[in-house]
Amino acid sequence: PSTGPTIFTAGATTLCQDSPDETYTATALNSTSITYSVLPVTAGVINPTTGVMNWDADFSGTATITATSTGLCGTTSANMVVTVNPYTGPTIFIVGATTVCQDAPDETYTATALNS
C-alpha cells in the first residue's frame, strides 16, 4: 500500500526564545520510518529520528520543522511552522525622579524593556 499523508500529532507551534527541548511527532499510514529536519539551521538542532528539537538560545523568528515519512511504496512529508518569540529584556526606567521629598507632587515614571 501507498504511504499515507504525513501528519504532525505533537509539538508546539509558538515558543519563547531559549525554550527547553520540544518533541515533534508525526505519523503516516504504511510508513516504515519518519525523519525530521529544521530550517533555518540557525534555529537549532533536531534529532532526525526522535524529533526532539534543541532550540538555539539566540534564535527568535520563524522556523519550519519537516517530517518525511518513507514507506515501501513512496514518501510523503509535512511542514510545521514554529514561531519563536524573542525574550523580554530587562526593565529600565527612562523617565522619573530618582529622589523626591515628602509631600512632593505626584511623579510620573516611565519604563521600557526590549521586546515588550
PDB file of C-alpha atoms in Angstrom:
ATOM      1  CA  PRO A   1       0.000   0.000   0.000  1.00  0.00           C
ATOM      2  CA  SER A   2       0.985   3.588  -0.576  1.00  0.00           C
ATOM      3  CA  THR A   3       2.481   5.693   2.183  1.00  0.00           C
ATOM      4  CA  GLY A   4      -0.250   7.870   3.654  1.00  0.00           C
ATOM      5  CA  PRO A   5      -0.023  11.607   4.206  1.00  0.00           C
ATOM      6  CA  THR A   6       2.352  12.735   6.936  1.00  0.00           C
ATOM      7  CA  ILE A   7       0.506  14.422   9.808  1.00  0.00           C
ATOM      8  CA  PHE A   8       2.020  16.139  12.840  1.00  0.00           C
ATOM      9  CA  THR A   9       0.470  14.899  16.093  1.00  0.00           C
ATOM     10  CA  ALA A  10       2.595  16.729  18.695  1.00  0.00           C
ATOM     11  CA  GLY A  11       4.830  19.772  19.057  1.00  0.00           C
ATOM     12  CA  ALA A  12       4.388  23.430  19.964  1.00  0.00           C
ATOM     13  CA  THR A  13       3.812  26.000  17.219  1.00  0.00           C
ATOM     14  CA  THR A  14       4.663  29.004  19.431  1.00  0.00           C
ATOM     15  CA  LEU A  15       7.575  29.139  21.871  1.00  0.00           C
ATOM     16  CA  CYS A  16       9.642  31.661  23.759  1.00  0.00           C
ATOM     17  CA  GLN A  17      13.303  32.199  22.910  1.00  0.00           C
ATOM     18  CA  ASP A  18      15.636  29.773  24.728  1.00  0.00           C
ATOM     19  CA  SER A  19      12.792  27.319  25.440  1.00  0.00           C
ATOM     20  CA  PRO A  20      13.612  23.820  26.662  1.00  0.00           C
ATOM     21  CA  ASP A  21      13.757  20.972  24.151  1.00  0.00           C
ATOM     22  CA  GLU A  22      10.464  20.302  22.361  1.00  0.00           C
ATOM     23  CA  THR A  23       9.436  16.960  20.849  1.00  0.00           C
ATOM     24  CA  TYR A  24       7.784  16.989  17.429  1.00  0.00           C
ATOM     25  CA  THR A  25       5.945  13.836  16.407  1.00  0.00           C
ATOM     26  CA  ALA A  26       4.372  12.895  13.098  1.00  0.00           C
ATOM     27  CA  THR A  27       2.673   9.808  11.752  1.00  0.00           C
ATOM     28  CA  ALA A  28       1.739   8.351   8.376  1.00  0.00           C
ATOM     29  CA  LEU A  29      -0.091   5.173   7.447  1.00  0.00           C
ATOM     30  CA  ASN A  30       2.103   2.457   5.943  1.00  0.00           C
ATOM     31  CA  SER A  31       5.343   4.277   6.745  1.00  0.00           C
ATOM     32  CA  THR A  32       8.428   2.358   7.798  1.00  0.00           C
ATOM     33  CA  SER A  33      10.332   5.409   9.071  1.00  0.00           C
ATOM     34  CA  ILE A  34       9.910   9.107   9.747  1.00  0.00           C
ATOM     35  CA  THR A  35      12.792  11.585   9.753  1.00  0.00           C
ATOM     36  CA  TYR A  36      12.799  15.180  10.972  1.00  0.00           C
ATOM     37  CA  SER A  37      14.677  18.289   9.835  1.00  0.00           C
ATOM     38  CA  VAL A  38      14.558  22.027  10.568  1.00  0.00           C
ATOM     39  CA  LEU A  39      15.173  25.240   8.626  1.00  0.00           C
ATOM     40  CA  PRO A  40      16.796  27.625   9.075  1.00  0.00           C
ATOM     41  CA  VAL A  41      19.715  25.742  10.567  1.00  0.00           C
ATOM     42  CA  THR A  42      20.296  28.692  12.927  1.00  0.00           C
ATOM     43  CA  ALA A  43      17.092  27.676  14.779  1.00  0.00           C
ATOM     44  CA  GLY A  44      18.906  24.809  16.451  1.00  0.00           C
ATOM     45  CA  VAL A  45      19.354  21.068  16.083  1.00  0.00           C
ATOM     46  CA  ILE A  46      16.622  18.466  15.680  1.00  0.00           C
ATOM     47  CA  ASN A  47      17.234  14.766  16.248  1.00  0.00           C
ATOM     48  CA  PRO A  48      16.326  13.278  12.854  1.00  0.00           C
ATOM     49  CA  THR A  49      14.989  10.070  14.415  1.00  0.00           C
ATOM     50  CA  THR A  50      13.201  11.185  17.592  1.00  0.00           C
ATOM     51  CA  GLY A  51      12.046  14.670  16.567  1.00  0.00           C
ATOM     52  CA  VAL A  52      13.482  16.254  19.721  1.00  0.00           C
ATOM     53  CA  MET A  53      14.308  19.870  18.876  1.00  0.00           C
ATOM     54  CA  ASN A  54      17.045  21.673  20.802  1.00  0.00           C
ATOM     55  CA  TRP A  55      16.350  25.345  20.143  1.00  0.00           C
ATOM     56  CA  ASP A  56      19.359  27.652  19.848  1.00  0.00           C
ATOM     57  CA  ALA A  57      19.307  30.090  22.780  1.00  0.00           C
ATOM     58  CA  ASP A  58      19.920  33.073  20.457  1.00  0.00           C
ATOM     59  CA  PHE A  59      17.246  32.192  17.866  1.00  0.00           C
ATOM     60  CA  SER A  60      13.964  34.034  17.505  1.00  0.00           C
ATOM     61  CA  GLY A  61      11.752  34.183  14.448  1.00  0.00           C
ATOM     62  CA  THR A  62      10.081  31.551  12.296  1.00  0.00           C
ATOM     63  CA  ALA A  63      11.353  28.024  11.777  1.00  0.00           C
ATOM     64  CA  THR A  64       9.939  25.128   9.783  1.00  0.00           C
ATOM     65  CA  ILE A  65      10.051  21.559  11.080  1.00  0.00           C
ATOM     66  CA  THR A  66       9.727  18.987   8.283  1.00  0.00           C
ATOM     67  CA  ALA A  67       8.699  15.381   8.869  1.00  0.00           C
ATOM     68  CA  THR A  68       9.377  12.970   6.000  1.00  0.00           C
ATOM     69  CA  SER A  69       7.652   9.580   6.058  1.00  0.00           C
ATOM     70  CA  THR A  70       9.053   6.741   3.985  1.00  0.00           C
ATOM     71  CA  GLY A  71       7.227   3.515   3.204  1.00  0.00           C
ATOM     72  CA  LEU A  72       7.601   0.617   0.814  1.00  0.00           C
ATOM     73  CA  CYS A  73       5.558   2.484  -1.774  1.00  0.00           C
ATOM     74  CA  GLY A  74       6.525   6.115  -1.538  1.00  0.00           C
ATOM     75  CA  THR A  75       7.466   9.113   0.536  1.00  0.00           C
ATOM     76  CA  THR A  76       5.323  11.912   1.939  1.00  0.00           C
ATOM     77  CA  SER A  77       6.195  14.943   4.037  1.00  0.00           C
ATOM     78  CA  ALA A  78       4.605  17.684   6.105  1.00  0.00           C
ATOM     79  CA  ASN A  79       5.782  21.006   7.486  1.00  0.00           C
ATOM     80  CA  MET A  80       5.043  22.624  10.836  1.00  0.00           C
ATOM     81  CA  VAL A  81       5.783  26.334  11.108  1.00  0.00           C
ATOM     82  CA  VAL A  82       7.011  27.354  14.571  1.00  0.00           C
ATOM     83  CA  THR A  83       7.195  30.925  15.849  1.00  0.00           C
ATOM     84  CA  VAL A  84       9.895  31.579  18.449  1.00  0.00           C
ATOM     85  CA  ASN A  85       9.168  34.853  20.235  1.00  0.00           C
ATOM     86  CA  PRO A  86      12.131  36.914  21.477  1.00  0.00           C
ATOM     87  CA  TYR A  87      12.617  37.119  25.225  1.00  0.00           C
ATOM     88  CA  THR A  88      11.780  40.305  27.048  1.00  0.00           C
ATOM     89  CA  GLY A  89      14.854  42.237  28.089  1.00  0.00           C
ATOM     90  CA  PRO A  90      15.414  43.851  31.481  1.00  0.00           C
ATOM     91  CA  THR A  91      13.112  46.661  32.569  1.00  0.00           C
ATOM     92  CA  ILE A  92      14.786  50.080  32.554  1.00  0.00           C
ATOM     93  CA  PHE A  93      13.310  53.317  33.896  1.00  0.00           C
ATOM     94  CA  ILE A  94      13.751  56.098  31.337  1.00  0.00           C
ATOM     95  CA  VAL A  95      11.731  58.921  32.957  1.00  0.00           C
ATOM     96  CA  GLY A  96      11.170  59.828  36.613  1.00  0.00           C
ATOM     97  CA  ALA A  97      12.919  61.472  39.512  1.00  0.00           C
ATOM     98  CA  THR A  98      15.381  59.387  41.491  1.00  0.00           C
ATOM     99  CA  THR A  99      14.870  61.470  44.637  1.00  0.00           C
ATOM    100  CA  VAL A 100      11.621  63.003  45.901  1.00  0.00           C
ATOM    101  CA  CYS A 101      10.739  64.928  49.046  1.00  0.00           C
ATOM    102  CA  GLN A 102       7.942  64.021  51.404  1.00  0.00           C
ATOM    103  CA  ASP A 103       4.630  65.597  50.300  1.00  0.00           C
ATOM    104  CA  ALA A 104       6.084  66.312  46.843  1.00  0.00           C
ATOM    105  CA  PRO A 105       3.591  66.401  43.965  1.00  0.00           C
ATOM    106  CA  ASP A 106       2.917  63.199  42.072  1.00  0.00           C
ATOM    107  CA  GLU A 107       5.788  61.968  39.915  1.00  0.00           C
ATOM    108  CA  THR A 108       5.401  60.086  36.636  1.00  0.00           C
ATOM    109  CA  TYR A 109       7.731  57.183  35.903  1.00  0.00           C
ATOM    110  CA  THR A 110       8.200  55.531  32.535  1.00  0.00           C
ATOM    111  CA  ALA A 111       9.904  52.202  31.984  1.00  0.00           C
ATOM    112  CA  THR A 112      10.763  50.180  28.925  1.00  0.00           C
ATOM    113  CA  ALA A 113      12.009  46.698  28.133  1.00  0.00           C
ATOM    114  CA  LEU A 114      13.377  45.187  24.939  1.00  0.00           C
ATOM    115  CA  ASN A 115      10.692  43.215  23.015  1.00  0.00           C
ATOM    116  CA  SER A 116       7.929  44.139  25.458  1.00  0.00           C
TER     117      SER A 116
END
